[in-house]
Coordinates of C-alpha atoms in Angstrom, one line a residue:
X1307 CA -18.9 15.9 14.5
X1308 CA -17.5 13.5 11.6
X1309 CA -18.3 14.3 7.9
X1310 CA -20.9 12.8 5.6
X1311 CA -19.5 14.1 1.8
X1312 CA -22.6 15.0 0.5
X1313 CA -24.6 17.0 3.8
X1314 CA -21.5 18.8 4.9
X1315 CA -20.3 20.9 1.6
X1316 CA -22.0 24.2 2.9
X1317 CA -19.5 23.4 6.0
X1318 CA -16.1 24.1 3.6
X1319 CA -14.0 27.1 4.1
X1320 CA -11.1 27.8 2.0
X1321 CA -11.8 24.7 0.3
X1322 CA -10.9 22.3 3.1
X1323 CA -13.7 20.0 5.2
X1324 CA -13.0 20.7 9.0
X1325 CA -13.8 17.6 10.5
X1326 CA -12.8 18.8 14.5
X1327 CA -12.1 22.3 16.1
X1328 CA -8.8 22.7 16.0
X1329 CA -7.1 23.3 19.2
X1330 CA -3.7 24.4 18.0
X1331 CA -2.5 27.6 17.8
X1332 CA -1.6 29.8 14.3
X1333 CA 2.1 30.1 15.1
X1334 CA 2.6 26.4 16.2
X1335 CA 2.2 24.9 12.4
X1336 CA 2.8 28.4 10.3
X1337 CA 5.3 27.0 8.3
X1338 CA 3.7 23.3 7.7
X1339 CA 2.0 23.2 4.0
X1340 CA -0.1 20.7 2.9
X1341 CA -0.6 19.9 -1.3
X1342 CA -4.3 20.9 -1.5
X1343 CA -6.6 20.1 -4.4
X1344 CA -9.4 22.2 -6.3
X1345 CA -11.0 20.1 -8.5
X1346 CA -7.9 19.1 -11.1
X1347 CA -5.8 21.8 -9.8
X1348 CA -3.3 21.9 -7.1
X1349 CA -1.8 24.6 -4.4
X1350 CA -0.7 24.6 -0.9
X1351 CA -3.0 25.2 2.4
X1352 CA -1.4 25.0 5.9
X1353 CA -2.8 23.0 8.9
X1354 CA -5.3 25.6 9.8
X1355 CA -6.9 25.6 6.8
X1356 CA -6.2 28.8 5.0
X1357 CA -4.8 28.3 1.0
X1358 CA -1.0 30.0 0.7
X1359 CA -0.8 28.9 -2.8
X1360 CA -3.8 28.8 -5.1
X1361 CA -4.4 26.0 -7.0
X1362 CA -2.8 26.3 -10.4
X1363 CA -0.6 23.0 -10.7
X1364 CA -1.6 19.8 -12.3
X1365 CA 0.7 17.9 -9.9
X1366 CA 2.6 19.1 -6.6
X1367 CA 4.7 16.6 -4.8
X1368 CA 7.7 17.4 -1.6
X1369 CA 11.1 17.7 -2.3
X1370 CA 12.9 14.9 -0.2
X1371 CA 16.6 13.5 -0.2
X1372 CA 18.0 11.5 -3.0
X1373 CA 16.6 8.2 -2.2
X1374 CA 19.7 6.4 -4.4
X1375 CA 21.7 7.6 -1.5
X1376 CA 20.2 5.7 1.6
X1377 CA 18.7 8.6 3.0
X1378 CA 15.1 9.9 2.9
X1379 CA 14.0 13.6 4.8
X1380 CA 12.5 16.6 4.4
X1381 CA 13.4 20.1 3.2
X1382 CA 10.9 22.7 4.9
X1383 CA 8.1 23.6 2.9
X1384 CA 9.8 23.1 -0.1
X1385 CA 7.8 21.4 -3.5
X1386 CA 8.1 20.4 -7.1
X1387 CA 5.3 21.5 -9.1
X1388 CA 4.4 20.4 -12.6
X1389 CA 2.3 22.7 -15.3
X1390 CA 1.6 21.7 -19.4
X1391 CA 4.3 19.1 -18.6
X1392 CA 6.8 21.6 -17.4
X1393 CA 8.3 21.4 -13.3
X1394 CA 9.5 24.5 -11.6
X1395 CA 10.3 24.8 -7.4
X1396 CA 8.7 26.3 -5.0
X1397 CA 9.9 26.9 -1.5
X1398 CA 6.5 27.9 0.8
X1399 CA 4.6 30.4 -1.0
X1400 CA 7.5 31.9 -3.3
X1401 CA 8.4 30.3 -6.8
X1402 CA 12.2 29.7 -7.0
X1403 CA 12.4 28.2 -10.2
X1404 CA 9.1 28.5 -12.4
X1405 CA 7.4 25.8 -14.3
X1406 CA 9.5 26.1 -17.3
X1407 CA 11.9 23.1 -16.8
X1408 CA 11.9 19.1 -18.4
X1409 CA 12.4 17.5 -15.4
X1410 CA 14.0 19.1 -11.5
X1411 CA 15.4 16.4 -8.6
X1412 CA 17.4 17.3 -5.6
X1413 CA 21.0 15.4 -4.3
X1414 CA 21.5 15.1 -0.8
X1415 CA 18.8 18.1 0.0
X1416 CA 20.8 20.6 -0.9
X1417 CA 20.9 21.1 -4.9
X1418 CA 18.4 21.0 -7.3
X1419 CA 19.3 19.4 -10.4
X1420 CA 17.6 20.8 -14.0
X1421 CA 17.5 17.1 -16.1
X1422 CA 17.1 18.5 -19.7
X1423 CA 17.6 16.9 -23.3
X1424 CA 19.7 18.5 -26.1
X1425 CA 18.3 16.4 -28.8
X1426 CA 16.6 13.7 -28.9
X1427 CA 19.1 11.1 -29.8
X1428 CA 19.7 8.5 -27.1
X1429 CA 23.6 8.7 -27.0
X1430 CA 26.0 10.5 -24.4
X1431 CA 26.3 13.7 -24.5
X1432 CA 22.1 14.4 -25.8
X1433 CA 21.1 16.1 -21.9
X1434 CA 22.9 18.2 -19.7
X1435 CA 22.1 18.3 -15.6
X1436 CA 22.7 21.7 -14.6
X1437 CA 23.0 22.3 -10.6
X1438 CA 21.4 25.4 -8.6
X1439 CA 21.2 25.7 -4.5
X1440 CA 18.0 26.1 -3.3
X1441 CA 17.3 29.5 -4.1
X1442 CA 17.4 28.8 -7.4
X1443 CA 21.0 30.0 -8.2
X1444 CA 23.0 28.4 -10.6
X1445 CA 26.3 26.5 -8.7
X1446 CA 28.7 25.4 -11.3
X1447 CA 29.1 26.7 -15.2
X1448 CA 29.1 23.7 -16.8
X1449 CA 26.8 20.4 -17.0
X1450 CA 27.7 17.3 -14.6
X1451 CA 26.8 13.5 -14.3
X1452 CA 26.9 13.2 -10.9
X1453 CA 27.5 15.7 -7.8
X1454 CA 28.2 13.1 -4.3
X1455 CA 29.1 14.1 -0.7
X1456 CA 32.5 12.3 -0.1
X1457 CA 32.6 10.2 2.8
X1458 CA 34.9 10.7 6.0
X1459 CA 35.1 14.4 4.9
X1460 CA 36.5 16.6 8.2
X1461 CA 34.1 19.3 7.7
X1462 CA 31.0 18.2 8.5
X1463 CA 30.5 16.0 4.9
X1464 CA 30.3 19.6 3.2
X1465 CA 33.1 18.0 0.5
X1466 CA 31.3 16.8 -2.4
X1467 CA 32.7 14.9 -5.5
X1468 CA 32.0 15.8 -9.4
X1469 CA 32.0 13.7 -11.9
X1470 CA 31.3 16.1 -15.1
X1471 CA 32.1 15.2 -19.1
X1472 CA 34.6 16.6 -21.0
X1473 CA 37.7 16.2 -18.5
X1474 CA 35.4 18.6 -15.5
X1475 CA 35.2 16.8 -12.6
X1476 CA 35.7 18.3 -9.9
X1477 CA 35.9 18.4 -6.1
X1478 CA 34.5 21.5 -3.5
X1479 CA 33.7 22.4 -0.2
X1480 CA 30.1 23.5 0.1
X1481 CA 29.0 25.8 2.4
X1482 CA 25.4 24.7 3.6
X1483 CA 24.1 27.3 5.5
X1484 CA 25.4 30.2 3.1
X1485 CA 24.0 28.3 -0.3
X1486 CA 27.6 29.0 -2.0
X1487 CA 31.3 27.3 -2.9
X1488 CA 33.4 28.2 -0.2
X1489 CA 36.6 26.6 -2.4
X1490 CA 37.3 24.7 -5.8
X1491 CA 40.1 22.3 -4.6
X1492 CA 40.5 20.2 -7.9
X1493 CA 38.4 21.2 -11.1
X1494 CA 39.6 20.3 -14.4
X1495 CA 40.0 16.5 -14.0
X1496 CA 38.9 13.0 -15.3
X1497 CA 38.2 12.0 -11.9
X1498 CA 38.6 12.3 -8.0
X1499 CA 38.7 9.8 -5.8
X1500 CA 38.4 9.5 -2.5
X1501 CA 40.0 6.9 -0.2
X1502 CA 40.1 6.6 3.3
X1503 CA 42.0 8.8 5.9
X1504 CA 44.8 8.7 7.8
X1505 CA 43.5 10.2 10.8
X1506 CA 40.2 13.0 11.4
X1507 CA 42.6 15.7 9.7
X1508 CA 43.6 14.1 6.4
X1509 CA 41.7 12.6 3.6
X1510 CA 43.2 10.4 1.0
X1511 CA 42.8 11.2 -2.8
X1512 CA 43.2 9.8 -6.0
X1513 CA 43.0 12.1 -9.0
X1514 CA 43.3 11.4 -12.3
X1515 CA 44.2 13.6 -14.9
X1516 CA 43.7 14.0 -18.1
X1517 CA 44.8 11.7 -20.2
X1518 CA 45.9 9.8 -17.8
X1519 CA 45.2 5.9 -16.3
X1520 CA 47.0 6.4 -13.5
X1521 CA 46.1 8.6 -10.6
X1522 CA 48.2 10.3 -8.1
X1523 CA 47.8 10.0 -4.7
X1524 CA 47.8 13.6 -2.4
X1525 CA 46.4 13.9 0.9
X1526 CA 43.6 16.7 1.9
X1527 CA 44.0 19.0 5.0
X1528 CA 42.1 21.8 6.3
X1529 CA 44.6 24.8 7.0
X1530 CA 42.4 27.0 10.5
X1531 CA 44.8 29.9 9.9
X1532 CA 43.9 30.3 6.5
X1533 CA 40.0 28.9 6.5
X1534 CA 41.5 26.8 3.4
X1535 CA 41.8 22.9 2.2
X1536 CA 45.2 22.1 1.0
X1537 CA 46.7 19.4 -1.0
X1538 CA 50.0 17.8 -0.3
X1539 CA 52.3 17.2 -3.2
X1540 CA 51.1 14.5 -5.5
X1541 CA 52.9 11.1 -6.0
X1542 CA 52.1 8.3 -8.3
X1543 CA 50.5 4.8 -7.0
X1544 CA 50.1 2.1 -8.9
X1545 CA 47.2 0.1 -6.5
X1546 CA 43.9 2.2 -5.4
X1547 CA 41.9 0.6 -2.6
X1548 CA 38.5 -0.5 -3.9
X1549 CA 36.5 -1.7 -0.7
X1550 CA 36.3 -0.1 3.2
X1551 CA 35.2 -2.7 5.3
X1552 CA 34.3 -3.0 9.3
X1553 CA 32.4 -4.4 11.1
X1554 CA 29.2 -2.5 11.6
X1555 CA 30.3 -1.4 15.0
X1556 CA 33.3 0.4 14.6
X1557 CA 35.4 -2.7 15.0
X1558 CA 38.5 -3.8 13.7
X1559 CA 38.8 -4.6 9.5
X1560 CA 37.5 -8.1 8.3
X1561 CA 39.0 -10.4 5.8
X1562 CA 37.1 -13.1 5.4
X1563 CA 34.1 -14.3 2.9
X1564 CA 31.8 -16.4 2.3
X1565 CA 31.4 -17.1 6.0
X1566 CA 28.5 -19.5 7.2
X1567 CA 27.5 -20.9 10.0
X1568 CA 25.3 -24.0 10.4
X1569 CA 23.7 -25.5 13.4
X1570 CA 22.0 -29.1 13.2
X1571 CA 20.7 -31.3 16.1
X1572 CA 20.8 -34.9 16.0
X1573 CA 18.8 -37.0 18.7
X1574 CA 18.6 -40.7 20.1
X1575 CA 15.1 -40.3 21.4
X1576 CA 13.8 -43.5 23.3
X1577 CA 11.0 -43.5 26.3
X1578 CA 13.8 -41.8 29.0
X1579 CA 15.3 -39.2 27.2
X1580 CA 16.4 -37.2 24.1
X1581 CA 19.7 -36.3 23.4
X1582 CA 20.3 -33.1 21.3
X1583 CA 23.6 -32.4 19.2
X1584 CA 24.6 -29.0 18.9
X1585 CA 27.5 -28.6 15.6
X1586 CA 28.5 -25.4 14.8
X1587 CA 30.7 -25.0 11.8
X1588 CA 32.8 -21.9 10.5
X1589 CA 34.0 -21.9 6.5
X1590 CA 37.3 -20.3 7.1
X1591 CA 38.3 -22.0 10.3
X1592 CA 37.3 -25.1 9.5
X1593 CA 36.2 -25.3 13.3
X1594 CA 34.0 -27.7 15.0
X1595 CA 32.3 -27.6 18.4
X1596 CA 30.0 -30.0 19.9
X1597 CA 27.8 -29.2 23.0
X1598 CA 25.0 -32.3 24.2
X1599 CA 21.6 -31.3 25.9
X1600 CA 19.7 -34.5 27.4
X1601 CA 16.0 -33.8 28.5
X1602 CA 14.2 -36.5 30.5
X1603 CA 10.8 -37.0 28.7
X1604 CA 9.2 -39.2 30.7
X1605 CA 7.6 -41.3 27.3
X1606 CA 6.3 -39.3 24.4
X1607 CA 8.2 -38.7 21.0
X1608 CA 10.4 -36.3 19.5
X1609 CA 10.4 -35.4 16.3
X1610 CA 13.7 -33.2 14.4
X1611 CA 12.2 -29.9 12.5
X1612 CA 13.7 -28.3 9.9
X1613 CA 13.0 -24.0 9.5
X1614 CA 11.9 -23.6 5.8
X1615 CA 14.9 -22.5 3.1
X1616 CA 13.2 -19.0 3.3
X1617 CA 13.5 -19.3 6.9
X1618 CA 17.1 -18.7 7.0
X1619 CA 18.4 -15.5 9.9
X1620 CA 20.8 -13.8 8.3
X1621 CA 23.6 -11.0 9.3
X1622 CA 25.5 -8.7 7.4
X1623 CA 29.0 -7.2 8.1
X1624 CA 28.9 -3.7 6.6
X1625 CA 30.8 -3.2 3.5
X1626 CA 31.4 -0.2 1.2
X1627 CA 32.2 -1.1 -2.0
X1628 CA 33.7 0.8 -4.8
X1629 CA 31.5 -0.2 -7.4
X1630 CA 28.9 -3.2 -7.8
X1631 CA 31.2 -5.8 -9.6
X1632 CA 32.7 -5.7 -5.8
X1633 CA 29.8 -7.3 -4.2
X1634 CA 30.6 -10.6 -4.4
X1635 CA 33.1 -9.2 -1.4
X1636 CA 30.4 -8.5 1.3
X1637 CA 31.5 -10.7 4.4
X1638 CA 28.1 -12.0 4.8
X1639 CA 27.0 -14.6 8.1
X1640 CA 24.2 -17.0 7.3
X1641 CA 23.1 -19.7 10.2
X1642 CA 20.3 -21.8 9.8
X1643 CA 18.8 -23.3 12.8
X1644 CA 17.3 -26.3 13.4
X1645 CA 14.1 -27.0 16.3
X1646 CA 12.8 -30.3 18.1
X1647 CA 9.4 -30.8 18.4
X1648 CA 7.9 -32.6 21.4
X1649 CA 4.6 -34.4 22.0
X1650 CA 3.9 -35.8 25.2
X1651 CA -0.2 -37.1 26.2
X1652 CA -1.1 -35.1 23.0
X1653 CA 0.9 -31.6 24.2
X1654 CA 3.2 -29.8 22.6
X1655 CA 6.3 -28.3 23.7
X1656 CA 10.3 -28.1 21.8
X1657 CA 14.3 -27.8 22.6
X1658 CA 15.7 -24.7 20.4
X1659 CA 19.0 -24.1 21.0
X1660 CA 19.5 -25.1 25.0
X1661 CA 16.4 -23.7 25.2
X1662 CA 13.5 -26.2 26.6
X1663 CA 9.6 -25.8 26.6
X1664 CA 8.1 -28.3 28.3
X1665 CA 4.9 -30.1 26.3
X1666 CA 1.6 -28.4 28.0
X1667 CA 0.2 -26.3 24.8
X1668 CA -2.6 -27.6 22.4
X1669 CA -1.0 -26.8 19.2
X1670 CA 2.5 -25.0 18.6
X1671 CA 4.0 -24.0 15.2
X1672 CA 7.4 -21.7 14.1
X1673 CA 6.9 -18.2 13.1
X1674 CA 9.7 -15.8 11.8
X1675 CA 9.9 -12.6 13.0
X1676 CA 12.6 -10.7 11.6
X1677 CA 15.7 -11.8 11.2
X1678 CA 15.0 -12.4 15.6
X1679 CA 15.3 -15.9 17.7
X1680 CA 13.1 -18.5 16.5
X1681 CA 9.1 -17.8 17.9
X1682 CA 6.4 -20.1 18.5
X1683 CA 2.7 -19.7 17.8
X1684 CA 1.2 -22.1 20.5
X1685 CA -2.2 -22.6 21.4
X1686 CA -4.2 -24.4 25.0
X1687 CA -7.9 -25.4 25.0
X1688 CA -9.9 -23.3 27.8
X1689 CA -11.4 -25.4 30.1
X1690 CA -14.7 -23.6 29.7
X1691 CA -16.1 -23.8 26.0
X1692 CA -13.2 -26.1 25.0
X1693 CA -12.1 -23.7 22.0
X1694 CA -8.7 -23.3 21.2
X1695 CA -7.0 -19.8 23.2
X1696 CA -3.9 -18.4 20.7
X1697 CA -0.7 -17.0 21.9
X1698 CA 3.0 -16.5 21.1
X1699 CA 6.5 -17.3 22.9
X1700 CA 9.7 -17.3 21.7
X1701 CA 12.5 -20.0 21.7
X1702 CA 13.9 -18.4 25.0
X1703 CA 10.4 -19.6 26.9
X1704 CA 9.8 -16.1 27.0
X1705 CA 6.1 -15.3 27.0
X1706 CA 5.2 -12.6 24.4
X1707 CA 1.1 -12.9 23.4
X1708 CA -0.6 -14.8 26.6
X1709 CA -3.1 -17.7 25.2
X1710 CA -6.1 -15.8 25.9
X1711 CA -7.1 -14.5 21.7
X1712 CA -10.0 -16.9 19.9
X1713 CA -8.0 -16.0 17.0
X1714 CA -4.6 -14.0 15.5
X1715 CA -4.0 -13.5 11.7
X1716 CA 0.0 -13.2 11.6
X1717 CA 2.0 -11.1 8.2
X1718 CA 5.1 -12.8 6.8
X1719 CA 5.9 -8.5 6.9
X1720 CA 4.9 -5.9 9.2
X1721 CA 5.4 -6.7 13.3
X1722 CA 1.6 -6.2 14.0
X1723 CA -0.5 -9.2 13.8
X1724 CA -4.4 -9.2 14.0
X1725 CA -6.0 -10.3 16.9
X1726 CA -9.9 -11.5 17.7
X1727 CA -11.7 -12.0 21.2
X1728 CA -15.2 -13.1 20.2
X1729 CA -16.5 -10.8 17.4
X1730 CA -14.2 -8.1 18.2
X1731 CA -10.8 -7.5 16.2
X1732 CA -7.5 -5.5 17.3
X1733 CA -3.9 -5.2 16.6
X1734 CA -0.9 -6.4 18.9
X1735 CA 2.7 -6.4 18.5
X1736 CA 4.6 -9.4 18.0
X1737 CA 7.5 -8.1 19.2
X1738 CA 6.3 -6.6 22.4
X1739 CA 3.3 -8.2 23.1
X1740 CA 1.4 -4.8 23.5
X1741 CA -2.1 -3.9 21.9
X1742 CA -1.2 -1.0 19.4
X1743 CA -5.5 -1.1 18.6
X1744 CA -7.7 -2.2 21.2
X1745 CA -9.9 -5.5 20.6
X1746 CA -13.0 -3.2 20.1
X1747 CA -13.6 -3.2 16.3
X1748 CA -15.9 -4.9 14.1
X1749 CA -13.2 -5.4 11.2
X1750 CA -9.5 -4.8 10.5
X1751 CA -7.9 -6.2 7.3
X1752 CA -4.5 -5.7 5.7
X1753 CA -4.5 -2.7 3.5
X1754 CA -0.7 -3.4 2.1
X1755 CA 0.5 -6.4 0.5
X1756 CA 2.8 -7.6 3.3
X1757 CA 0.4 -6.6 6.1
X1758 CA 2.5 -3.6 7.4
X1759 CA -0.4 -1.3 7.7
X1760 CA -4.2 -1.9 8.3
X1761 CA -7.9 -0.3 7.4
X1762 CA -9.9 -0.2 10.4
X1763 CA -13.8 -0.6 10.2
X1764 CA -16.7 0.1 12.7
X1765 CA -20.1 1.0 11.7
X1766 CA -19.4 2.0 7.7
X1767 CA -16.4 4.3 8.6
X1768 CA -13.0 3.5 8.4
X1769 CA -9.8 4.4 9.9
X1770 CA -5.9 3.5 9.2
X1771 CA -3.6 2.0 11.8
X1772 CA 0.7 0.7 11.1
X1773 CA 3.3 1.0 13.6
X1774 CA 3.2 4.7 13.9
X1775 CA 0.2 5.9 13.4
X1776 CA -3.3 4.3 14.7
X1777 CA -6.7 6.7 13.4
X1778 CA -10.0 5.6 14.4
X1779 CA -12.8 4.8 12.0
X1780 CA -14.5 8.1 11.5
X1781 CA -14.2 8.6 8.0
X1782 CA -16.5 7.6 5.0
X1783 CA -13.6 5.9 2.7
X1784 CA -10.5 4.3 3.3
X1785 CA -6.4 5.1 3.4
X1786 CA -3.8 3.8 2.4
X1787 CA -1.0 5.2 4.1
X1788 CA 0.7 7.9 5.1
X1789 CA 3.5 10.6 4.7
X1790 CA 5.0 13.7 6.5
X1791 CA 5.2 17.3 5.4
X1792 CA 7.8 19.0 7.8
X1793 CA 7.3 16.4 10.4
X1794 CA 3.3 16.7 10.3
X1795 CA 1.4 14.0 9.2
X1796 CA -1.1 13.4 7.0
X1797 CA -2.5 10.2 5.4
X1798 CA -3.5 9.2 1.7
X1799 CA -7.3 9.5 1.4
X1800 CA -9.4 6.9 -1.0
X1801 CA -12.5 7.3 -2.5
X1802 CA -15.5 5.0 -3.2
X1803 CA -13.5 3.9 -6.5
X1804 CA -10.5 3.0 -4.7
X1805 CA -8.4 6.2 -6.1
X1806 CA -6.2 8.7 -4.4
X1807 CA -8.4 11.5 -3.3
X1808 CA -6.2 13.9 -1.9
X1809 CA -4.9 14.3 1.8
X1810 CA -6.1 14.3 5.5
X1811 CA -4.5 14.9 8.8
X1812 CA -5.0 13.2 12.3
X1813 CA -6.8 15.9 13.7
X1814 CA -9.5 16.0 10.8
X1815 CA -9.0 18.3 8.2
X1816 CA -9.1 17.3 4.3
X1817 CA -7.4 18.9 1.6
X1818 CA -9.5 18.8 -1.4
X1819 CA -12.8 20.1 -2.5
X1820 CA -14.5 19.0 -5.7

């Protein structure tokens, strides 16, 4: 039974809507807490529907990795809460820091930082970020600017960098699991610096001291006997390496830049044949190679087509660079790609590459996908109503949507296009070719920007469908997405004014009550 708002209050129990009977067991989602909302206020019920924090927050949001770092997750159960303008932390249902604090964050899941002003004069100096594990201990004595886990480190990345004011900095090894500094191996510095390593035992470091513009190089080791890091004896460099570069794949180091790669086709076409003219031209090489393709077209015309600027596929050698004035360094691979369009007794086919599709479609047109081979929207008339049937190949004559839709809505974005048979819409990969939602529903439209997810409509109700998630239209206002709260997921519910609402989960509970 599906909810109405308005009939189905009486139904509520500890504040959340039970949309379904529940078929999970107690144990199986004991630890999984979901923000729940009271009126203004906000607490914490888990999946069954029983409240483990009252509502008594104005705002309650998870506590994920530092997103300045590349890496999004989770830590279990664990919040930020926000009352009169004040955060505190809470891990499930105890309170590790109370709401007493200007402004909490977290590093790399493992500390929480307290953000708070001295005065309010906008200089250096006028806040202080003080770091605590996450039971709510305080870590280090004085204030620091930034606390980073240093790369290549032999013990499992538990080596993290310091950079503190007033000559602090600092480097440690952090013991996870335990919540505590196993060792200070440097404190007291202007700065450490790590460089790359000599082998899985050794790390490279550059410290500077104080007062001092030139570090000294030492090497880092990890004595077993003594459960200890030790540094070698220091010596003085004059040059510090700046950039790490590979290849992506482990391969060997690359030097050049400014790399490109261009591909253009020239053709003689007359009524036997066209010939194509592959170049292929490298910056620092100065290479050229030249590779002919003649296709017998029997009359008809050809015609040279040119991707769009923002059409450019583009590929990226990893780099890791010191700072950002060393970007211009990336080794970056651009190739632009040219396509021949042919048009023989009023069909459509094309050469891409040494790729050849012969002319038997209706109406054919490029489509990027990705960063991928070039792919084709193409069309054939069916011989029975005469209407136009849509599909999609790619420039390797691959098949990937048959010509059997009456319509399909393609997104510059997400990899799920819109598809229509008749009056009935659905959702299909462009990559696969597979229906993500059947062709059953009366409407689907884009519900972000760049068409990465979708609000499903049958019969006034609505449901939510992207890549991952697909929930049919049961409910009485829209979503706009979704999130995860310790690998459970719930979605963003809407209400008739088009404002966040509170949450639901996949199995039909909602966590709010007005």
């Amino acid at each position: 039974m599906f909810f109405r708002r308005a009939p189905l209050i009486s139904y509520l129990r500890y504040g959340i809507i039970a949309l379904f009977f529940c078929t999970f067991s107690e144990s199986a989602f004991s630890q999984v807490y979901i923000p729940y909302r009271l009126n203004k206020l906000w607490g914490l019920a888990d999946t069954l529907g029983r409240i483990v924090v009252q509502p008594a927050y104005d705002e309650i949001e998870q506590v994920m990795f530092d997103a300045k770092r590349g890496r999004r997750g989770e830590i279990p159960a664990a919040f930020f809460v926000k009352r009169n303008g004040k955060m505190g932390y809470i891990q499930g249902k105890q309170i590790i820091m109370p709401p007493v604090y200007e402004k909490l964050y977290c590093v790399d899941s493992l500390f929480i930082i307290d953000h708070h002003k001295i005065n309010e004069d906008p200089v250096v100096g006028s806040s202080r970020d003080i770091v605590y594990n996450l039971r709510g201990e305080r870590l280090l004595a004085d204030s620091v600017n930034t606390i980073e886990v240093v790369p290549h480190a032999t013990d499992n990345n538990q080596l993290y960098s310091i950079i503190a004011p007033r000559e602090k900095s600092a480097l440690i090894w952090y013991n996870a699991k335990e919540q505590k500094i196993e060792q200070v191996i440097i404190k007291n510095v202007s700065l450490v610096y790590p460089g790359g390593h000599s082998d899985k035992n050794f790390l490279y470091l550059f410290i500077y001291k104080t007062g001092s513009e030139t570090p000294e190089k030492t090497e880092l080791s990890f004595n077993a006997q003594t459960q200890k890091y030790v540094l070698s004896p220091p010596r003085v460099v004059r040059d510090e390496p700046r950039l790490v570069m590979d290849d992506g794949m482990g391969g060997a180091f690359r030097s050049v830049k400014n790399n490109y790669v261009i591909r253009n086709f020239s053709f003689t076409p007359n009524p036997a044949n066209v010939v194509i003219t592959i170049q292929t031209r490298r910056s620092k090489e100065n290479r050229v190679t030249t590779n002919k393709l003649t296709y017998n077209m029997g009359g008809g015309t050809a015609e040279l087509k040119t991707f769009a600027a923002d059409e450019v596929r583009q590929e990226w050698y990893t780099t890791r660079p010191y700072n950002d004035s060393e970007m211009e360094k990336i080794d970056t691979l651009f190739e632009y790609q040219n396509y021949v369009k042919l048009k023989k007794n009023g069909k459509f086919g094309f050469i891409c590459g040494r790729s050849i599709v012969k002319p038997v479609y209706d109406s054919l047109s490029f489509k990027r996908i990705g960063f991928k081979i070039p792919h084709f929207l193409v069309a054939k008339r069916a011989t029975a109503d005469g209407k136009l049937k849509w599909g999609l190949i790619n420039a390797n004559s691959k098949v990937i949507i048959p010509c059997e839709y009456d319509e399909i809505i393609t997104s510059s974005g997400g990899f799920l296009w819109i598809v229509r048979k008749g009056s009935k819409y659905g959702l299909i990969s462009c990559e696969t070719g597979k229906l993500h939602v059947p062709v059953m529903y009366n409407k689907i439209v884009p519900s972000s920007e760049y068409a990465f997810s979708f609000t499903i409509m049958q019969n006034n109700k609505y449901g939510f469908a992207d890549d991952k998630v697909f929930v049919k239209p049961v409910f009485d206002n829209k979503f706009d997405g979704w999130l995860t709260f310790q690998n459970y997921r719930v979605l963003y519910y809407k209400n008739a004014n088009d404002e966040f609402y509170g949450y639901a989960d996949l199995k039909g509970f909602v966590y709010f009550k007005n």
